[in-house]
Amino acid sequence: MIKADHQLIYSALSNLVQNAIKFTSSDKHIEIRGKLENNKVIIEVEDSCGGLPPNSERELFKVYEQHHENKTGMGLGLAITKKAVRLNNGTIEVKDLPGKGCMFTMRFPPS
């Protein structure tokens, strides 16, 4: 268990899932996983977007950043997600899975 603001965690997770749906073609899949590792609660969202542009991982969480040809959003979702995770004493990172997609990992300390 973690002690967290459920609305902020919901916002963070829903932003990640919405992005995964937006950037994953309908013939691919999205995985959402939760686990306990080293006494931390971990939530992962893995998509099949095809991978990230080279060296873009750090830039993705900046306000108004968009690294895909689909620019229907404003580039705020991942910045909001990062803020929500940090406000709950958590961390978030993204890992590029070249040619496949990417995996966002949120980690939260135990209560």
PDB file of C-alpha atoms in Angstrom:
ATOM      1  CA  MET A   1       0.000   0.000   0.000  1.00  0.00           C
ATOM      2  CA  ILE A   2       0.981   3.581  -0.547  1.00  0.00           C
ATOM      3  CA  LYS A   3      -0.379   6.715   1.019  1.00  0.00           C
ATOM      4  CA  ALA A   4      -1.238   8.940  -1.921  1.00  0.00           C
ATOM      5  CA  ASP A   5      -3.774  11.338  -3.344  1.00  0.00           C
ATOM      6  CA  HIS A   6      -5.928   8.963  -5.368  1.00  0.00           C
ATOM      7  CA  GLN A   7      -7.063  11.699  -7.775  1.00  0.00           C
ATOM      8  CA  LEU A   8      -3.474  12.613  -8.639  1.00  0.00           C
ATOM      9  CA  ILE A   9      -2.476   8.964  -9.098  1.00  0.00           C
ATOM     10  CA  TYR A  10      -5.566   8.394 -11.234  1.00  0.00           C
ATOM     11  CA  SER A  11      -4.686  11.467 -13.323  1.00  0.00           C
ATOM     12  CA  ALA A  12      -1.104  10.279 -13.814  1.00  0.00           C
ATOM     13  CA  LEU A  13      -2.121   6.750 -14.781  1.00  0.00           C
ATOM     14  CA  SER A  14      -4.946   7.892 -17.059  1.00  0.00           C
ATOM     15  CA  ASN A  15      -2.587  10.292 -18.885  1.00  0.00           C
ATOM     16  CA  LEU A  16      -0.155   7.432 -19.513  1.00  0.00           C
ATOM     17  CA  VAL A  17      -2.903   5.092 -20.703  1.00  0.00           C
ATOM     18  CA  GLN A  18      -4.472   7.761 -22.948  1.00  0.00           C
ATOM     19  CA  ASN A  19      -1.071   8.417 -24.540  1.00  0.00           C
ATOM     20  CA  ALA A  20      -0.516   4.694 -25.015  1.00  0.00           C
ATOM     21  CA  ILE A  21      -3.879   4.367 -26.765  1.00  0.00           C
ATOM     22  CA  LYS A  22      -3.234   7.477 -28.873  1.00  0.00           C
ATOM     23  CA  PHE A  23       0.158   6.315 -30.144  1.00  0.00           C
ATOM     24  CA  THR A  24      -0.418   2.553 -30.436  1.00  0.00           C
ATOM     25  CA  SER A  25      -2.026   1.300 -33.633  1.00  0.00           C
ATOM     26  CA  SER A  26      -5.187  -0.779 -33.276  1.00  0.00           C
ATOM     27  CA  ASP A  27      -3.442  -4.010 -34.279  1.00  0.00           C
ATOM     28  CA  LYS A  28      -0.911  -3.701 -31.397  1.00  0.00           C
ATOM     29  CA  HIS A  29      -1.311  -3.963 -27.635  1.00  0.00           C
ATOM     30  CA  ILE A  30      -0.775  -2.025 -24.436  1.00  0.00           C
ATOM     31  CA  GLU A  31       0.252  -3.566 -21.123  1.00  0.00           C
ATOM     32  CA  ILE A  32      -0.426  -2.105 -17.683  1.00  0.00           C
ATOM     33  CA  ARG A  33       1.343  -3.805 -14.785  1.00  0.00           C
ATOM     34  CA  GLY A  34       1.544  -3.293 -11.054  1.00  0.00           C
ATOM     35  CA  LYS A  35       4.028  -4.937  -8.744  1.00  0.00           C
ATOM     36  CA  LEU A  36       5.931  -4.612  -5.496  1.00  0.00           C
ATOM     37  CA  GLU A  37       9.709  -4.432  -5.871  1.00  0.00           C
ATOM     38  CA  ASN A  38      12.279  -3.524  -3.207  1.00  0.00           C
ATOM     39  CA  ASN A  39       9.420  -2.404  -0.947  1.00  0.00           C
ATOM     40  CA  LYS A  40       8.170   0.081  -3.587  1.00  0.00           C
ATOM     41  CA  VAL A  41       4.881   0.018  -5.470  1.00  0.00           C
ATOM     42  CA  ILE A  42       5.581   0.059  -9.206  1.00  0.00           C
ATOM     43  CA  ILE A  43       3.097   0.798 -11.968  1.00  0.00           C
ATOM     44  CA  GLU A  44       4.186   0.290 -15.575  1.00  0.00           C
ATOM     45  CA  VAL A  45       2.467   1.292 -18.808  1.00  0.00           C
ATOM     46  CA  GLU A  46       4.043  -0.245 -21.902  1.00  0.00           C
ATOM     47  CA  ASP A  47       2.834   0.704 -25.353  1.00  0.00           C
ATOM     48  CA  SER A  48       3.547  -0.308 -28.931  1.00  0.00           C
ATOM     49  CA  CYS A  49       4.166   3.166 -30.379  1.00  0.00           C
ATOM     50  CA  GLY A  50       7.181   2.009 -32.388  1.00  0.00           C
ATOM     51  CA  GLY A  51       9.770   3.596 -30.108  1.00  0.00           C
ATOM     52  CA  LEU A  52      10.950   7.081 -29.266  1.00  0.00           C
ATOM     53  CA  PRO A  53      13.097   9.465 -31.288  1.00  0.00           C
ATOM     54  CA  PRO A  54      16.784   9.210 -30.284  1.00  0.00           C
ATOM     55  CA  ASN A  55      17.689  11.006 -27.041  1.00  0.00           C
ATOM     56  CA  SER A  56      14.136  12.243 -26.431  1.00  0.00           C
ATOM     57  CA  GLU A  57      13.467  10.524 -23.083  1.00  0.00           C
ATOM     58  CA  ARG A  58      14.352  13.527 -20.897  1.00  0.00           C
ATOM     59  CA  GLU A  59      12.479  16.000 -23.092  1.00  0.00           C
ATOM     60  CA  LEU A  60       9.167  14.118 -23.012  1.00  0.00           C
ATOM     61  CA  PHE A  61       8.224  15.420 -19.551  1.00  0.00           C
ATOM     62  CA  LYS A  62       8.702  19.089 -20.463  1.00  0.00           C
ATOM     63  CA  VAL A  63       5.681  21.343 -20.916  1.00  0.00           C
ATOM     64  CA  TYR A  64       4.481  21.607 -24.543  1.00  0.00           C
ATOM     65  CA  GLU A  65       6.886  18.911 -25.773  1.00  0.00           C
ATOM     66  CA  GLN A  66       5.570  16.686 -28.550  1.00  0.00           C
ATOM     67  CA  HIS A  67       7.746  14.083 -30.242  1.00  0.00           C
ATOM     68  CA  HIS A  68       5.275  12.433 -32.586  1.00  0.00           C
ATOM     69  CA  GLU A  69       3.583  13.449 -35.805  1.00  0.00           C
ATOM     70  CA  ASN A  70       0.208  13.220 -34.008  1.00  0.00           C
ATOM     71  CA  LYS A  71       0.020  16.643 -32.376  1.00  0.00           C
ATOM     72  CA  THR A  72      -3.659  16.603 -31.390  1.00  0.00           C
ATOM     73  CA  GLY A  73      -2.817  17.326 -27.745  1.00  0.00           C
ATOM     74  CA  MET A  74      -1.141  20.321 -26.176  1.00  0.00           C
ATOM     75  CA  GLY A  75       1.969  18.570 -24.863  1.00  0.00           C
ATOM     76  CA  LEU A  76       0.913  18.895 -21.219  1.00  0.00           C
ATOM     77  CA  GLY A  77      -0.037  15.326 -20.262  1.00  0.00           C
ATOM     78  CA  LEU A  78       3.390  14.005 -19.337  1.00  0.00           C
ATOM     79  CA  ALA A  79       4.355  17.196 -17.499  1.00  0.00           C
ATOM     80  CA  ILE A  80       1.141  16.880 -15.451  1.00  0.00           C
ATOM     81  CA  THR A  81       1.841  13.203 -14.885  1.00  0.00           C
ATOM     82  CA  LYS A  82       5.347  13.907 -13.598  1.00  0.00           C
ATOM     83  CA  LYS A  83       4.067  16.599 -11.231  1.00  0.00           C
ATOM     84  CA  ALA A  84       1.310  14.308  -9.892  1.00  0.00           C
ATOM     85  CA  VAL A  85       3.798  11.497  -9.269  1.00  0.00           C
ATOM     86  CA  ARG A  86       6.283  13.802  -7.516  1.00  0.00           C
ATOM     87  CA  LEU A  87       3.558  15.297  -5.314  1.00  0.00           C
ATOM     88  CA  ASN A  88       3.021  11.737  -4.058  1.00  0.00           C
ATOM     89  CA  ASN A  89       6.738  11.204  -3.320  1.00  0.00           C
ATOM     90  CA  GLY A  90       7.134   9.026  -6.383  1.00  0.00           C
ATOM     91  CA  THR A  91       9.357   8.966  -9.433  1.00  0.00           C
ATOM     92  CA  ILE A  92       8.599   8.410 -13.100  1.00  0.00           C
ATOM     93  CA  GLU A  93      10.823   7.419 -15.966  1.00  0.00           C
ATOM     94  CA  VAL A  94      10.469   6.286 -19.536  1.00  0.00           C
ATOM     95  CA  LYS A  95      12.448   3.575 -21.273  1.00  0.00           C
ATOM     96  CA  ASP A  96      12.633   3.384 -25.044  1.00  0.00           C
ATOM     97  CA  LEU A  97      12.000  -0.046 -26.523  1.00  0.00           C
ATOM     98  CA  PRO A  98      13.487   0.582 -29.992  1.00  0.00           C
ATOM     99  CA  GLY A  99      11.290  -0.561 -32.845  1.00  0.00           C
ATOM    100  CA  LYS A 100       8.583  -1.671 -30.394  1.00  0.00           C
ATOM    101  CA  GLY A 101       7.405   1.122 -28.109  1.00  0.00           C
ATOM    102  CA  CYS A 102       8.172   2.595 -24.733  1.00  0.00           C
ATOM    103  CA  MET A 103       7.566   1.812 -21.084  1.00  0.00           C
ATOM    104  CA  PHE A 104       6.668   4.393 -18.460  1.00  0.00           C
ATOM    105  CA  THR A 105       7.426   3.351 -14.888  1.00  0.00           C
ATOM    106  CA  MET A 106       6.059   5.057 -11.786  1.00  0.00           C
ATOM    107  CA  ARG A 107       7.605   4.123  -8.411  1.00  0.00           C
ATOM    108  CA  PHE A 108       6.116   4.996  -5.034  1.00  0.00           C
ATOM    109  CA  PRO A 109       7.563   4.437  -1.563  1.00  0.00           C
ATOM    110  CA  PRO A 110       5.469   2.442   0.917  1.00  0.00           C
ATOM    111  CA  SER A 111       3.219   4.199   3.422  1.00  0.00           C
TER     112      SER A 111
END
